[in-house]
Amino acid sequence: MTITRRRVVAGALAAPAVIAAGRLRSASAAQTFKISHQFPGGTIAEGDFRDRLCRIFAAELEKRTHGELAAQVYPNSSLMKTVAQFSALRKGALDLTLYPISYAGGEFAELNIGLMPGLVSSYKQGEAWKRSAVGQKFSAFLAEKGVVIVSWIWQAGGMASRTIPIVNPGDAKDLKIRGGSREMDMVLQAAGAATLSLPSNEIYAAMQTGACDAALTSSTSLISFRLEEISKALTTGRGKSYWFMLEPLIMSKQIFDALSKSQRDVIMALGLELEKFGTKEAMADDQKVANVYAKKGAKVLDLSEAAVDKWRGIARTTAWKDYADKTALSAELLKLAEQVPIS
């Protein structure tokens, strides 16, 4: 059964009854999963689409397993700190999380390919990873580490700035910028910027205090964390971007493997359906973010292919090279990723 907006809205309208009944069913469910993420909480019909995706997953999971499985969503890193979620998932201490996979690059360097500047240039290219050798190899590596990818979610990103618009590498010189990954930071440093490493839910405070001049993050986070309130310029990721992040819904393999085959099949089928929802909403936010910032008086610019090529050129000689030198698997993943067509 395909998830449609009509079903989502209908579910939202019936929310009071569903919540009341859901609590009763959940109390007797065979297993209730905890789904953690760092993003603002909302409802099944409104708010950050990543939170909505998790809530749709929870509602549909309980429905399709007839109450055998249920789930509770914990937004805003309310269950545990952002970066700690990946390690907890691997150990079976957390069931699921919607997680920027490169955040775990400090634990496994191979995962930094999930936010490799200039490597993924379109949603279609990102979507093709799952069916390509790079995605299969990447999934197998995560499985070895105790993690199952339930939904592949890619997001384009842009740059919010307290000062000047940052379109070309030269614009970043002498600014303090949050890149979002070790590899992105390397590119920014090569462009003459100083860098900060912090999760997206901490960007607002850093920019507000002046500790950070600009930040690269997904279009959705640019909206959800209200960075337009403290920004004078925005470089969008709509149309073209050198910043694409893999932010999947992932599950503890320990927990997943303990389920029945029919339950595992439901989870993976639901995850597949939600990929379409995630891509649609991410692309919508790429457009929406420009309007949000323009209404606040920020200068809004888009990237040209020439500008993307400049960033990619720096990335090839810095971040790509450094990543490929980390491990044999890193080198193989990068080579396989380069073979995936842009569209």
XYZ file of N, CA and C in Angstrom, residues 39-167:
387
model
N 15.897 16.518 15.295
C 15.156 17.590 14.643
C 13.923 18.008 15.436
N 13.388 19.214 15.177
C 12.216 19.680 15.911
C 11.030 18.734 15.737
N 10.274 18.560 16.797
C 9.101 17.697 16.747
C 7.900 18.417 16.175
N 6.977 17.667 15.609
C 5.763 18.237 15.036
C 4.647 17.233 15.123
N 3.881 17.141 14.061
C 2.794 16.165 13.987
C 3.002 15.320 12.735
N 2.124 14.369 12.555
C 2.242 13.496 11.395
C 1.988 14.254 10.087
N 1.318 15.409 10.175
C 0.968 16.166 8.971
C 1.731 17.470 8.810
N 2.335 17.985 9.887
C 3.002 19.277 9.812
C 4.340 19.253 10.549
N 5.255 20.104 10.056
C 6.548 20.235 10.699
C 7.674 19.708 9.836
N 8.842 19.574 10.411
C 10.029 19.054 9.741
C 9.711 17.679 9.154
N 9.950 17.507 7.850
C 9.523 16.257 7.213
C 10.236 15.040 7.785
N 11.411 15.230 8.359
C 12.140 14.092 8.924
C 11.443 13.573 10.181
N 10.911 14.488 10.978
C 10.098 14.084 12.122
C 8.806 13.449 11.644
N 8.181 14.041 10.624
C 6.950 13.487 10.070
C 7.181 12.081 9.528
N 8.314 11.872 8.854
C 8.636 10.560 8.306
C 8.684 9.518 9.427
N 9.313 9.876 10.534
C 9.409 8.949 11.656
C 8.030 8.653 12.247
N 7.170 9.673 12.303
C 5.830 9.489 12.859
C 4.945 8.650 11.929
N 5.090 8.865 10.634
C 4.359 8.035 9.671
C 4.824 6.585 9.788
N 6.136 6.403 9.899
C 6.686 5.058 10.064
C 6.077 4.378 11.288
N 6.034 5.109 12.413
C 5.505 4.538 13.651
C 4.039 4.150 13.510
N 3.242 5.051 12.918
C 1.804 4.785 12.775
C 1.537 3.613 11.841
N 2.238 3.596 10.709
C 2.032 2.533 9.729
C 2.565 1.191 10.226
N 3.639 1.225 10.995
C 4.205 -0.017 11.523
C 3.203 -0.708 12.430
N 2.594 0.055 13.312
C 1.624 -0.535 14.234
C 0.400 -1.058 13.476
N -0.017 -0.281 12.468
C -1.188 -0.688 11.679
C -0.912 -1.966 10.905
N 0.230 -2.025 10.243
C 0.513 -3.147 9.345
C 0.904 -4.425 10.079
N 1.345 -4.296 11.333
C 1.664 -5.493 12.120
C 0.534 -5.832 13.090
N -0.605 -5.125 12.937
C -1.788 -5.377 13.766
C -1.463 -5.295 15.253
N -0.630 -4.299 15.591
C -0.309 -4.058 16.991
C 0.831 -4.894 17.544
N 1.408 -5.766 16.719
C 2.545 -6.564 17.206
C 3.752 -5.675 17.487
N 3.923 -4.650 16.658
C 5.027 -3.712 16.814
C 4.467 -2.298 16.909
N 5.041 -1.501 17.783
C 4.671 -0.097 17.918
C 5.964 0.713 18.017
N 5.840 2.040 17.973
C 7.033 2.887 18.063
C 6.687 4.232 18.665
N 7.643 4.802 19.391
C 7.515 6.128 19.981
C 8.634 7.004 19.439
N 8.294 8.206 18.963
C 9.280 9.121 18.387
C 9.770 10.106 19.447
N 11.084 10.272 19.521
C 11.717 11.207 20.452
C 12.492 12.252 19.651
N 11.889 13.430 19.391
C 12.566 14.472 18.610
C 13.529 15.284 19.472
N 14.199 16.239 18.844
C 15.040 17.219 19.562
C 16.140 16.588 20.410
N 16.605 15.403 20.028
C 17.620 14.694 20.833
C 17.174 14.568 22.289
N 15.867 14.416 22.491
C 15.313 14.358 23.851
C 15.587 13.026 24.541
N 15.870 11.997 23.760
C 16.161 10.683 24.335
C 17.633 10.533 24.638
N 18.468 11.004 23.717
C 19.921 10.961 23.907
C 20.563 11.984 22.992
N 21.806 12.333 23.288
C 22.507 13.340 22.504
C 22.673 12.872 21.063
N 22.757 13.849 20.170
C 22.735 13.576 18.733
C 23.769 12.554 18.298
N 25.030 12.848 18.536
C 26.098 11.991 18.016
C 26.086 10.614 18.664
N 25.603 10.523 19.904
C 25.596 9.248 20.626
C 24.619 8.236 20.048
N 23.701 8.688 19.200
C 22.653 7.798 18.710
C 23.202 6.634 17.889
N 24.233 6.888 17.100
C 24.753 5.836 16.221
C 25.372 4.699 17.030
N 26.194 5.037 17.995
C 26.825 4.012 18.822
C 25.785 3.231 19.610
N 24.772 3.941 20.115
C 23.703 3.270 20.866
C 22.936 2.298 19.976
N 22.716 2.695 18.734
C 22.019 1.839 17.775
C 22.809 0.559 17.524
N 24.097 0.693 17.318
C 24.955 -0.465 17.052
C 24.921 -1.476 18.194
N 24.797 -0.963 19.416
C 24.816 -1.824 20.596
C 23.445 -2.387 20.942
N 22.412 -1.937 20.225
C 21.068 -2.404 20.522
C 20.400 -1.628 21.639
N 21.026 -0.513 22.079
C 20.457 0.324 23.136
C 19.455 1.327 22.583
N 19.430 1.503 21.267
C 18.458 2.342 20.570
C 17.954 1.551 19.374
N 16.663 1.645 19.109
C 16.069 0.844 18.041
C 16.252 1.473 16.668
N 15.819 2.736 16.517
C 15.916 3.418 15.222
C 16.293 4.879 15.413
N 16.908 5.461 14.383
C 17.180 6.885 14.359
C 17.225 7.361 12.917
N 16.763 8.585 12.684
C 16.971 9.230 11.399
C 18.212 10.076 11.597
N 19.302 9.690 10.930
C 20.628 10.138 11.358
C 21.519 10.555 10.187
N 22.111 11.755 10.267
C 23.100 12.141 9.244
C 24.300 11.196 9.341
N 24.450 10.324 8.379
C 25.389 9.212 8.518
C 26.838 9.669 8.678
N 27.183 10.839 8.131
C 28.561 11.313 8.264
C 28.892 11.743 9.688
N 27.881 11.934 10.540
C 28.142 12.257 11.946
C 28.925 11.128 12.617
N 28.810 9.925 12.076
C 29.513 8.771 12.643
C 30.863 8.555 11.979
N 31.307 9.531 11.175
C 32.590 9.396 10.491
C 33.780 9.325 11.422
N 33.630 9.854 12.634
C 34.719 9.754 13.602
C 34.900 8.343 14.111
N 33.828 7.573 14.071
C 33.867 6.174 14.512
C 34.323 5.258 13.385
N 33.795 5.527 12.179
C 34.195 4.765 10.997
C 34.399 5.751 9.848
N 35.626 5.930 9.440
C 35.957 6.936 8.424
C 35.203 6.709 7.117
N 34.867 5.458 6.828
C 34.174 5.139 5.578
C 32.833 5.872 5.461
N 32.211 6.184 6.586
C 30.878 6.783 6.575
C 30.890 8.239 6.135
N 32.047 8.843 6.083
C 32.133 10.237 5.642
C 31.758 10.414 4.175
N 31.651 9.329 3.442
C 31.228 9.455 2.044
C 29.777 9.930 1.966
N 29.040 9.827 3.078
C 27.661 10.277 3.111
C 27.490 11.779 3.020
N 28.570 12.531 3.174
C 28.548 13.974 2.918
C 29.904 14.365 2.329
N 30.151 13.869 1.120
C 31.392 14.138 0.408
C 31.136 15.255 -0.593
N 31.697 16.438 -0.377
C 31.388 17.584 -1.244
C 31.640 17.308 -2.722
N 30.617 17.609 -3.525
C 30.738 17.476 -4.975
C 30.584 16.080 -5.519
N 30.447 15.076 -4.660
C 30.372 13.696 -5.142
C 28.980 13.370 -5.681
N 27.956 13.759 -4.949
C 26.575 13.613 -5.405
C 26.086 14.988 -5.847
N 25.527 15.054 -7.044
C 25.134 16.343 -7.625
C 23.646 16.460 -7.926
N 22.876 15.403 -7.670
C 21.437 15.458 -7.921
C 20.744 14.392 -7.082
N 19.435 14.580 -6.891
C 18.663 13.583 -6.142
C 18.634 12.249 -6.880
N 18.537 12.296 -8.201
C 18.511 11.059 -8.970
C 19.804 10.274 -8.801
N 20.918 10.986 -8.760
C 22.197 10.310 -8.562
C 22.253 9.684 -7.172
N 21.790 10.420 -6.171
C 21.767 9.873 -4.820
C 20.872 8.651 -4.717
N 19.681 8.740 -5.313
C 18.740 7.616 -5.292
C 19.336 6.380 -5.961
N 20.160 6.594 -6.966
C 20.751 5.471 -7.709
C 21.774 4.705 -6.878
N 22.280 5.308 -5.829
C 23.258 4.619 -4.991
C 22.711 3.292 -4.477
N 21.482 3.298 -4.001
C 20.901 2.107 -3.386
C 20.947 0.911 -4.332
N 20.733 1.163 -5.618
C 20.695 0.083 -6.611
C 22.060 -0.202 -7.212
N 23.041 0.628 -6.897
C 24.371 0.515 -7.496
C 25.344 -0.193 -6.559
N 26.503 -0.506 -7.102
C 27.512 -1.232 -6.329
C 27.947 -0.455 -5.095
N 28.023 0.884 -5.199
C 28.454 1.674 -4.045
C 27.472 1.538 -2.890
N 26.171 1.565 -3.191
C 25.171 1.445 -2.146
C 25.153 0.063 -1.524
N 25.316 -0.954 -2.348
C 25.328 -2.324 -1.838
C 26.535 -2.572 -0.938
N 27.673 -2.034 -1.349
C 28.892 -2.168 -0.553
C 28.768 -1.386 0.751
N 28.187 -0.195 0.655
C 28.002 0.662 1.826
C 27.037 0.012 2.825
N 25.935 -0.528 2.315
C 24.952 -1.206 3.170
C 25.564 -2.414 3.868
N 26.372 -3.166 3.129
C 27.021 -4.351 3.708
C 27.978 -3.956 4.823
N 28.697 -2.849 4.624
C 29.619 -2.365 5.656
C 28.852 -1.980 6.922
N 27.744 -1.259 6.755
C 26.943 -0.865 7.907
C 26.366 -2.095 8.618
N 25.937 -3.070 7.842
C 25.380 -4.281 8.440
C 26.437 -4.985 9.301
N 27.671 -5.002 8.825
C 28.765 -5.594 9.611
C 28.956 -4.872 10.938
N 28.624 -3.589 10.958
C 28.783 -2.778 12.164
C 27.506 -2.731 13.000
N 26.494 -3.484 12.581
C 25.284 -3.583 13.386
C 24.186 -2.616 13.037
N 24.175 -2.125 11.790
C 23.211 -1.108 11.384
C 22.517 -1.515 10.080
N 21.191 -1.384 10.035
C 20.397 -1.670 8.844
C 19.812 -0.371 8.312
N 20.005 -0.101 7.021
C 19.373 1.071 6.409
C 17.938 0.700 6.044
N 16.982 1.401 6.657
C 15.565 1.164 6.394
C 15.075 2.060 5.249
N 15.428 3.345 5.293
C 15.058 4.294 4.236
C 16.274 5.123 3.847
N 16.570 5.156 2.531
C 17.640 5.999 2.015
C 17.074 7.402 1.780
N 17.542 8.372 2.535
C 17.073 9.748 2.398
C 18.252 10.651 2.068
N 18.166 11.342 0.932
C 19.187 12.314 0.545
C 18.606 13.714 0.648
N 19.437 14.664 1.040
C 19.012 16.056 1.115
C 20.085 16.978 0.536
N 19.644 17.912 -0.298
C 20.551 18.960 -0.762
C 20.658 20.010 0.330
N 21.734 20.796 0.278
C 21.923 21.813 1.293
C 22.341 23.139 0.720
N 22.287 24.147 1.556
C 22.700 25.487 1.171
C 23.464 26.152 2.296
N 23.843 27.406 2.078
C 24.673 28.142 3.026
C 23.940 29.391 3.528
N 23.703 29.441 4.822
C 23.158 30.642 5.452
C 24.329 31.435 6.027
N 24.305 32.745 5.833
C 25.422 33.589 6.264
C 24.951 34.829 7.018
N 25.670 35.169 8.071
C 25.380 36.383 8.832
C 25.938 37.619 8.132
N 26.814 37.393 7.141
C 27.505 38.508 6.503
C 27.245 38.518 4.996
N 28.220 38.114 4.211
C 28.108 38.164 2.754
C 27.594 36.851 2.181
N 27.013 36.869 0.985
C 26.642 35.611 0.327
C 27.904 34.799 0.010
N 27.816 33.492 0.181
C 28.958 32.624 -0.102
C 28.558 31.708 -1.255
N 29.023 32.065 -2.441
C 28.679 31.326 -3.657
C 29.897 30.590 -4.197
